[in-house]
Short mmCIF file of N, CA, C and O in Angstrom, two decimals:
data_model
loop_
_atom_site.label_atom_id
_atom_site.label_comp_id
_atom_site.label_asym_id
_atom_site.label_seq_id
_atom_site.Cartn_x
_atom_site.Cartn_y
_atom_site.Cartn_z
N MET A 24 7.50 -9.96 -0.73
CA MET A 24 8.86 -9.62 -0.31
C MET A 24 8.42 -9.66 1.42
O MET A 24 7.83 -8.78 1.73
N SER A 25 9.06 -10.71 1.99
CA SER A 25 8.43 -10.62 3.75
C SER A 25 9.44 -9.83 4.23
O SER A 25 8.76 -9.42 5.10
N ALA A 26 10.47 -8.97 3.91
CA ALA A 26 10.94 -7.98 4.28
C ALA A 26 10.00 -6.64 4.63
O ALA A 26 10.19 -6.29 5.64
N LEU A 27 9.33 -6.42 3.44
CA LEU A 27 8.88 -5.52 3.14
C LEU A 27 7.26 -5.12 4.10
O LEU A 27 7.00 -4.22 5.04
N ARG A 28 6.91 -6.54 4.37
CA ARG A 28 5.96 -7.14 5.27
C ARG A 28 6.41 -6.20 6.74
O ARG A 28 5.78 -5.90 7.41
N ALA A 29 7.51 -6.87 6.92
CA ALA A 29 7.92 -6.89 8.49
C ALA A 29 8.31 -5.49 8.45
O ALA A 29 8.48 -4.81 9.50
N ALA A 30 8.61 -4.80 7.71
CA ALA A 30 9.30 -3.44 7.76
C ALA A 30 7.70 -2.70 7.80
O ALA A 30 7.75 -1.74 9.14
N ARG A 31 6.60 -2.51 7.51
CA ARG A 31 5.13 -2.06 7.31
C ARG A 31 5.14 -2.14 9.03
O ARG A 31 4.57 -1.89 9.63
N ALA A 32 5.13 -3.86 9.74
CA ALA A 32 4.39 -4.13 10.70
C ALA A 32 5.47 -3.58 11.90
O ALA A 32 5.16 -2.78 12.63
N LEU A 33 7.04 -3.04 11.75
CA LEU A 33 7.68 -2.50 12.39
C LEU A 33 7.27 -1.02 12.73
O LEU A 33 7.10 -0.58 13.78
N VAL A 34 6.64 -0.28 11.78
CA VAL A 34 6.47 0.83 11.89
C VAL A 34 4.48 1.16 12.01
O VAL A 34 4.23 2.25 11.99
N GLY A 35 4.08 0.14 11.74
CA GLY A 35 2.76 0.04 12.17
C GLY A 35 1.64 0.56 10.75
O GLY A 35 0.62 1.29 11.20
N LEU A 36 2.35 0.54 9.92
CA LEU A 36 1.59 0.97 8.25
C LEU A 36 0.78 0.22 7.83
O LEU A 36 1.57 -1.29 7.98
N SER A 37 0.03 0.16 7.42
CA SER A 37 -0.82 -0.51 6.39
C SER A 37 -0.58 -0.35 5.00
O SER A 37 0.28 0.55 4.45
N GLN A 38 -0.99 -1.46 4.08
CA GLN A 38 -0.57 -1.13 3.03
C GLN A 38 -0.81 0.39 1.97
O GLN A 38 -0.49 0.80 1.59
N GLU A 39 -2.04 0.45 2.77
CA GLU A 39 -2.69 1.59 1.86
C GLU A 39 -1.82 2.80 2.70
O GLU A 39 -1.47 4.15 1.76
N ASP A 40 -1.50 3.25 3.86
CA ASP A 40 -0.46 3.91 4.50
C ASP A 40 0.65 4.05 4.16
O ASP A 40 1.24 5.50 3.88
N LEU A 41 1.30 3.16 3.88
CA LEU A 41 2.45 2.84 3.12
C LEU A 41 2.77 3.55 1.77
O LEU A 41 3.36 4.60 1.31
N ALA A 42 1.60 2.90 0.83
CA ALA A 42 1.13 3.50 -0.66
C ALA A 42 1.52 5.18 -0.41
O ALA A 42 1.67 6.05 -1.18
N GLY A 43 0.53 5.51 0.17
CA GLY A 43 0.43 6.87 0.61
C GLY A 43 1.67 7.79 0.72
O GLY A 43 2.07 8.93 0.01
N LEU A 44 2.37 7.08 1.95
CA LEU A 44 3.74 7.85 2.32
C LEU A 44 4.82 7.83 0.93
O LEU A 44 5.51 9.00 0.85
N ALA A 45 4.50 6.96 0.23
CA ALA A 45 5.35 6.83 -0.75
C ALA A 45 5.10 7.30 -1.99
O ALA A 45 5.65 7.60 -3.42
N GLY A 46 3.89 7.70 -1.99
CA GLY A 46 3.39 8.44 -3.43
C GLY A 46 3.08 7.46 -4.60
O GLY A 46 3.46 7.71 -5.71
N VAL A 47 2.87 6.09 -4.28
CA VAL A 47 2.59 5.03 -5.00
C VAL A 47 0.85 4.40 -4.65
O VAL A 47 0.40 4.88 -3.71
N SER A 48 0.81 3.60 -5.37
CA SER A 48 -0.72 3.22 -5.65
C SER A 48 -0.73 1.78 -4.22
O SER A 48 -0.08 1.56 -4.29
N ARG A 49 -1.73 1.41 -3.86
CA ARG A 49 -1.58 0.42 -3.00
C ARG A 49 -1.65 -0.56 -3.66
O ARG A 49 -0.75 -1.40 -3.02
N GLN A 50 -1.78 -1.08 -5.37
CA GLN A 50 -1.38 -2.21 -5.69
C GLN A 50 -0.15 -2.17 -6.20
O GLN A 50 0.54 -3.17 -6.16
N VAL A 51 0.37 -1.25 -5.91
CA VAL A 51 2.57 -1.16 -6.26
C VAL A 51 2.48 -2.24 -5.13
O VAL A 51 3.58 -2.83 -4.95
N VAL A 52 2.32 -1.60 -3.79
CA VAL A 52 2.83 -2.01 -2.24
C VAL A 52 2.18 -3.77 -2.27
O VAL A 52 3.28 -4.59 -2.14
N VAL A 53 1.14 -4.09 -2.97
CA VAL A 53 0.80 -5.50 -3.10
C VAL A 53 1.64 -6.10 -4.25
O VAL A 53 2.02 -7.28 -3.86
N ARG A 54 2.17 -5.43 -5.02
CA ARG A 54 2.85 -6.28 -6.20
C ARG A 54 4.60 -6.27 -5.76
O ARG A 54 4.81 -7.06 -5.76
N ILE A 55 4.98 -5.50 -5.24
CA ILE A 55 6.11 -5.73 -4.17
C ILE A 55 6.08 -6.84 -3.02
O ILE A 55 7.21 -7.40 -3.18
N GLU A 56 5.37 -6.59 -2.31
CA GLU A 56 4.96 -7.91 -1.36
C GLU A 56 5.35 -9.27 -1.96
O GLU A 56 5.38 -10.15 -1.44
N LYS A 57 4.36 -9.31 -3.14
CA LYS A 57 4.22 -10.43 -3.51
C LYS A 57 5.47 -10.90 -4.75
O LYS A 57 5.58 -12.16 -5.28
N ALA A 58 6.66 -9.80 -4.59
CA ALA A 58 7.64 -10.59 -5.46
C ALA A 58 7.59 -10.22 -6.94
O ALA A 58 7.67 -11.29 -7.12
N GLU A 59 6.31 -9.66 -7.27
CA GLU A 59 6.21 -9.33 -8.77
C GLU A 59 7.28 -8.99 -9.43
O GLU A 59 8.06 -7.87 -8.74
N SER A 60 7.89 -9.34 -10.70
CA SER A 60 9.08 -8.98 -11.10
C SER A 60 8.32 -7.68 -12.63
O SER A 60 9.39 -7.15 -12.55
N ASN A 61 7.16 -7.53 -12.15
CA ASN A 61 6.76 -6.27 -13.32
C ASN A 61 6.47 -4.91 -12.70
O ASN A 61 5.46 -4.16 -12.81
N VAL A 62 7.36 -4.51 -11.42
CA VAL A 62 7.52 -3.58 -10.65
C VAL A 62 8.32 -2.56 -11.23
O VAL A 62 9.52 -2.92 -10.74
N MET A 63 8.02 -1.30 -11.61
CA MET A 63 9.26 -0.38 -11.93
C MET A 63 10.10 -0.21 -10.38
O MET A 63 9.59 -0.13 -9.46
N ALA A 64 11.33 -0.08 -10.83
CA ALA A 64 12.20 -0.06 -9.97
C ALA A 64 12.22 1.47 -9.37
O ALA A 64 12.45 1.86 -7.97
N ASP A 65 11.69 2.46 -9.64
CA ASP A 65 11.22 3.68 -8.94
C ASP A 65 10.48 3.62 -8.31
O ASP A 65 10.63 4.29 -6.82
N SER A 66 9.35 2.70 -8.45
CA SER A 66 8.02 2.54 -7.25
C SER A 66 8.72 1.63 -6.03
O SER A 66 8.48 2.24 -5.03
N ILE A 67 10.08 0.82 -6.55
CA ILE A 67 10.08 0.26 -5.03
C ILE A 67 11.04 1.21 -4.58
O ILE A 67 11.15 0.90 -3.60
N GLU A 68 11.84 1.93 -4.80
CA GLU A 68 12.95 2.85 -4.38
C GLU A 68 11.91 3.99 -3.69
O GLU A 68 12.68 4.65 -2.27
N LYS A 69 11.06 4.51 -4.07
CA LYS A 69 10.41 5.23 -3.26
C LYS A 69 9.14 4.48 -1.95
O LYS A 69 9.31 5.47 -0.76
N VAL A 70 9.44 3.38 -2.30
CA VAL A 70 8.50 2.31 -1.00
C VAL A 70 9.45 2.28 -0.25
O VAL A 70 9.48 3.01 0.95
N ARG A 71 11.00 2.34 -0.61
CA ARG A 71 11.69 1.77 0.53
C ARG A 71 12.37 2.99 1.13
O ARG A 71 12.54 3.24 2.25
N THR A 72 12.34 4.07 0.30
CA THR A 72 12.85 5.80 0.94
C THR A 72 11.42 6.13 1.97
O THR A 72 11.95 6.53 3.05
N ALA A 73 9.81 5.51 1.81
CA ALA A 73 9.43 5.91 2.75
C ALA A 73 9.43 5.37 4.04
O ALA A 73 9.35 5.43 5.19
N LEU A 74 9.96 3.97 3.88
CA LEU A 74 10.14 3.07 5.30
C LEU A 74 11.46 3.51 5.79
O LEU A 74 11.07 3.48 6.91
N GLU A 75 12.04 4.09 5.22
CA GLU A 75 13.41 4.63 5.82
C GLU A 75 13.49 5.88 6.32
O GLU A 75 14.05 6.17 7.42
N ASN A 76 12.87 6.46 5.77
CA ASN A 76 12.35 7.62 6.75
C ASN A 76 11.66 7.79 8.05
O ASN A 76 11.23 8.38 8.49
N SER A 77 10.75 6.75 8.18
CA SER A 77 9.97 6.14 8.98
C SER A 77 10.73 5.59 10.33
O SER A 77 9.75 4.62 11.27
N GLY A 78 12.07 5.07 9.85
CA GLY A 78 12.91 4.70 10.78
C GLY A 78 13.59 3.39 10.77
O GLY A 78 13.96 2.70 11.42
N VAL A 79 12.90 2.49 9.33
CA VAL A 79 12.78 1.09 8.89
C VAL A 79 14.53 1.23 8.59
O VAL A 79 15.18 2.15 7.87
N VAL A 80 15.16 0.17 8.72
CA VAL A 80 16.87 0.04 8.26
C VAL A 80 16.52 -1.53 7.65
O VAL A 80 16.42 -2.30 8.32
N PHE A 81 17.04 -1.50 6.73
CA PHE A 81 17.10 -2.52 5.89
C PHE A 81 18.45 -3.68 5.71
O PHE A 81 19.48 -2.38 5.61
N LEU A 82 18.91 -4.47 5.88
CA LEU A 82 19.78 -5.27 6.37
C LEU A 82 19.95 -6.35 5.04
O LEU A 82 18.75 -7.40 5.16
N ASP A 83 21.34 -6.41 4.71
CA ASP A 83 21.51 -7.15 3.73
C ASP A 83 21.60 -8.64 4.26
O ASP A 83 22.13 -8.70 5.56
N GLY A 84 21.43 -9.78 3.34
CA GLY A 84 21.62 -11.11 3.99
C GLY A 84 23.02 -11.26 3.73
O GLY A 84 23.72 -10.63 3.27
N THR A 85 23.57 -12.19 4.96
CA THR A 85 24.82 -12.84 4.91
C THR A 85 24.83 -14.28 4.83
O THR A 85 23.84 -15.20 4.44
N GLU A 86 25.95 -15.23 4.90
CA GLU A 86 25.67 -16.25 4.86
C GLU A 86 25.07 -17.10 5.46
O GLU A 86 24.55 -18.30 5.48
N ARG A 87 24.94 -16.14 6.80
CA ARG A 87 24.19 -17.03 7.97
C ARG A 87 22.77 -16.80 8.10
O ARG A 87 22.02 -17.48 8.70
N ARG A 88 22.39 -15.88 7.33
CA ARG A 88 21.23 -15.55 7.99
C ARG A 88 20.48 -14.66 6.60
O ARG A 88 21.37 -13.94 5.72
N GLY A 89 19.34 -14.60 6.05
CA GLY A 89 18.67 -13.98 5.07
C GLY A 89 18.73 -12.40 5.26
O GLY A 89 18.82 -11.92 6.20
N PRO A 90 18.02 -11.60 4.13
CA PRO A 90 17.92 -10.25 4.70
C PRO A 90 17.17 -9.92 5.75
O PRO A 90 15.80 -10.67 6.18
N ALA A 91 17.03 -8.87 6.64
CA ALA A 91 16.40 -8.73 7.73
C ALA A 91 15.76 -6.85 7.62
O ALA A 91 16.45 -6.03 7.05
N VAL A 92 15.16 -6.71 8.41
CA VAL A 92 14.83 -5.31 8.91
C VAL A 92 15.07 -5.25 10.40
O VAL A 92 14.57 -6.01 11.52
N ALA A 93 15.21 -3.49 10.70
CA ALA A 93 15.00 -3.31 11.82
C ALA A 93 14.87 -1.75 12.32
O ALA A 93 14.65 -0.71 11.10
N MET A 94 14.69 -1.51 13.25
CA MET A 94 14.16 -0.23 13.47
C MET A 94 15.71 1.14 13.77
O MET A 94 16.52 0.31 14.87
N SER A 95 15.92 1.55 13.46
CA SER A 95 16.77 2.80 13.81
C SER A 95 16.44 3.20 15.32
O SER A 95 15.84 3.58 15.73
N ARG A 96 17.87 4.13 15.99
CA ARG A 96 17.63 4.37 17.35
C ARG A 96 17.77 5.72 16.97
O ARG A 96 19.28 6.14 16.42
N PRO A 97 17.24 6.83 17.28
CA PRO A 97 17.36 7.90 16.82
C PRO A 97 18.36 8.73 17.84
O PRO A 97 19.15 7.94 18.76
N GLY A 98 19.28 9.40 16.95
CA GLY A 98 20.57 9.92 17.02
C GLY A 98 21.69 9.17 16.55
O GLY A 98 22.91 9.39 17.32
N ARG A 99 21.93 7.72 16.64
CA ARG A 99 22.74 7.45 16.40
C ARG A 99 23.03 6.69 14.98
O ARG A 99 22.07 5.96 14.43
N PRO A 100 23.88 6.51 14.72
CA PRO A 100 24.25 6.05 12.99
C PRO A 100 24.19 4.86 12.92
O PRO A 100 24.18 4.23 13.68
N VAL A 101 23.55 4.41 12.06
CA VAL A 101 23.78 2.67 11.24
C VAL A 101 24.91 2.37 10.93
O VAL A 101 25.74 2.55 9.90
N ALA A 102 24.95 1.39 12.26
CA ALA A 102 26.74 0.95 11.24
C ALA A 102 26.41 -0.07 10.50
O ALA A 102 25.78 -0.85 10.37
N ALA A 103 27.63 -0.17 9.62
CA ALA A 103 27.98 -1.32 8.63
C ALA A 103 28.32 -2.98 8.99
O ALA A 103 28.54 -2.47 9.78
N GLU A 104 27.63 -3.43 8.52
CA GLU A 104 28.12 -4.93 9.14
C GLU A 104 28.92 -5.74 8.32
O GLU A 104 29.56 -5.20 7.23
#
């Protein structure tokens, strides 16, 4: 999943760093990035939460563009699209 790699890049985390923050193995992060179907939903949620706690905002795809990631601005609420 390219959005996960982009999110990691935004906050400067390696796969191992992200795995540590999320409380999962590095192999789980690798499998999520490869979009493998055999990853538990709980593990995906842990990884997403770790990234969101680091300031990443996940944006849903629209008709005009695919899903994306951005950094939140401290002290500002995230606006819904």
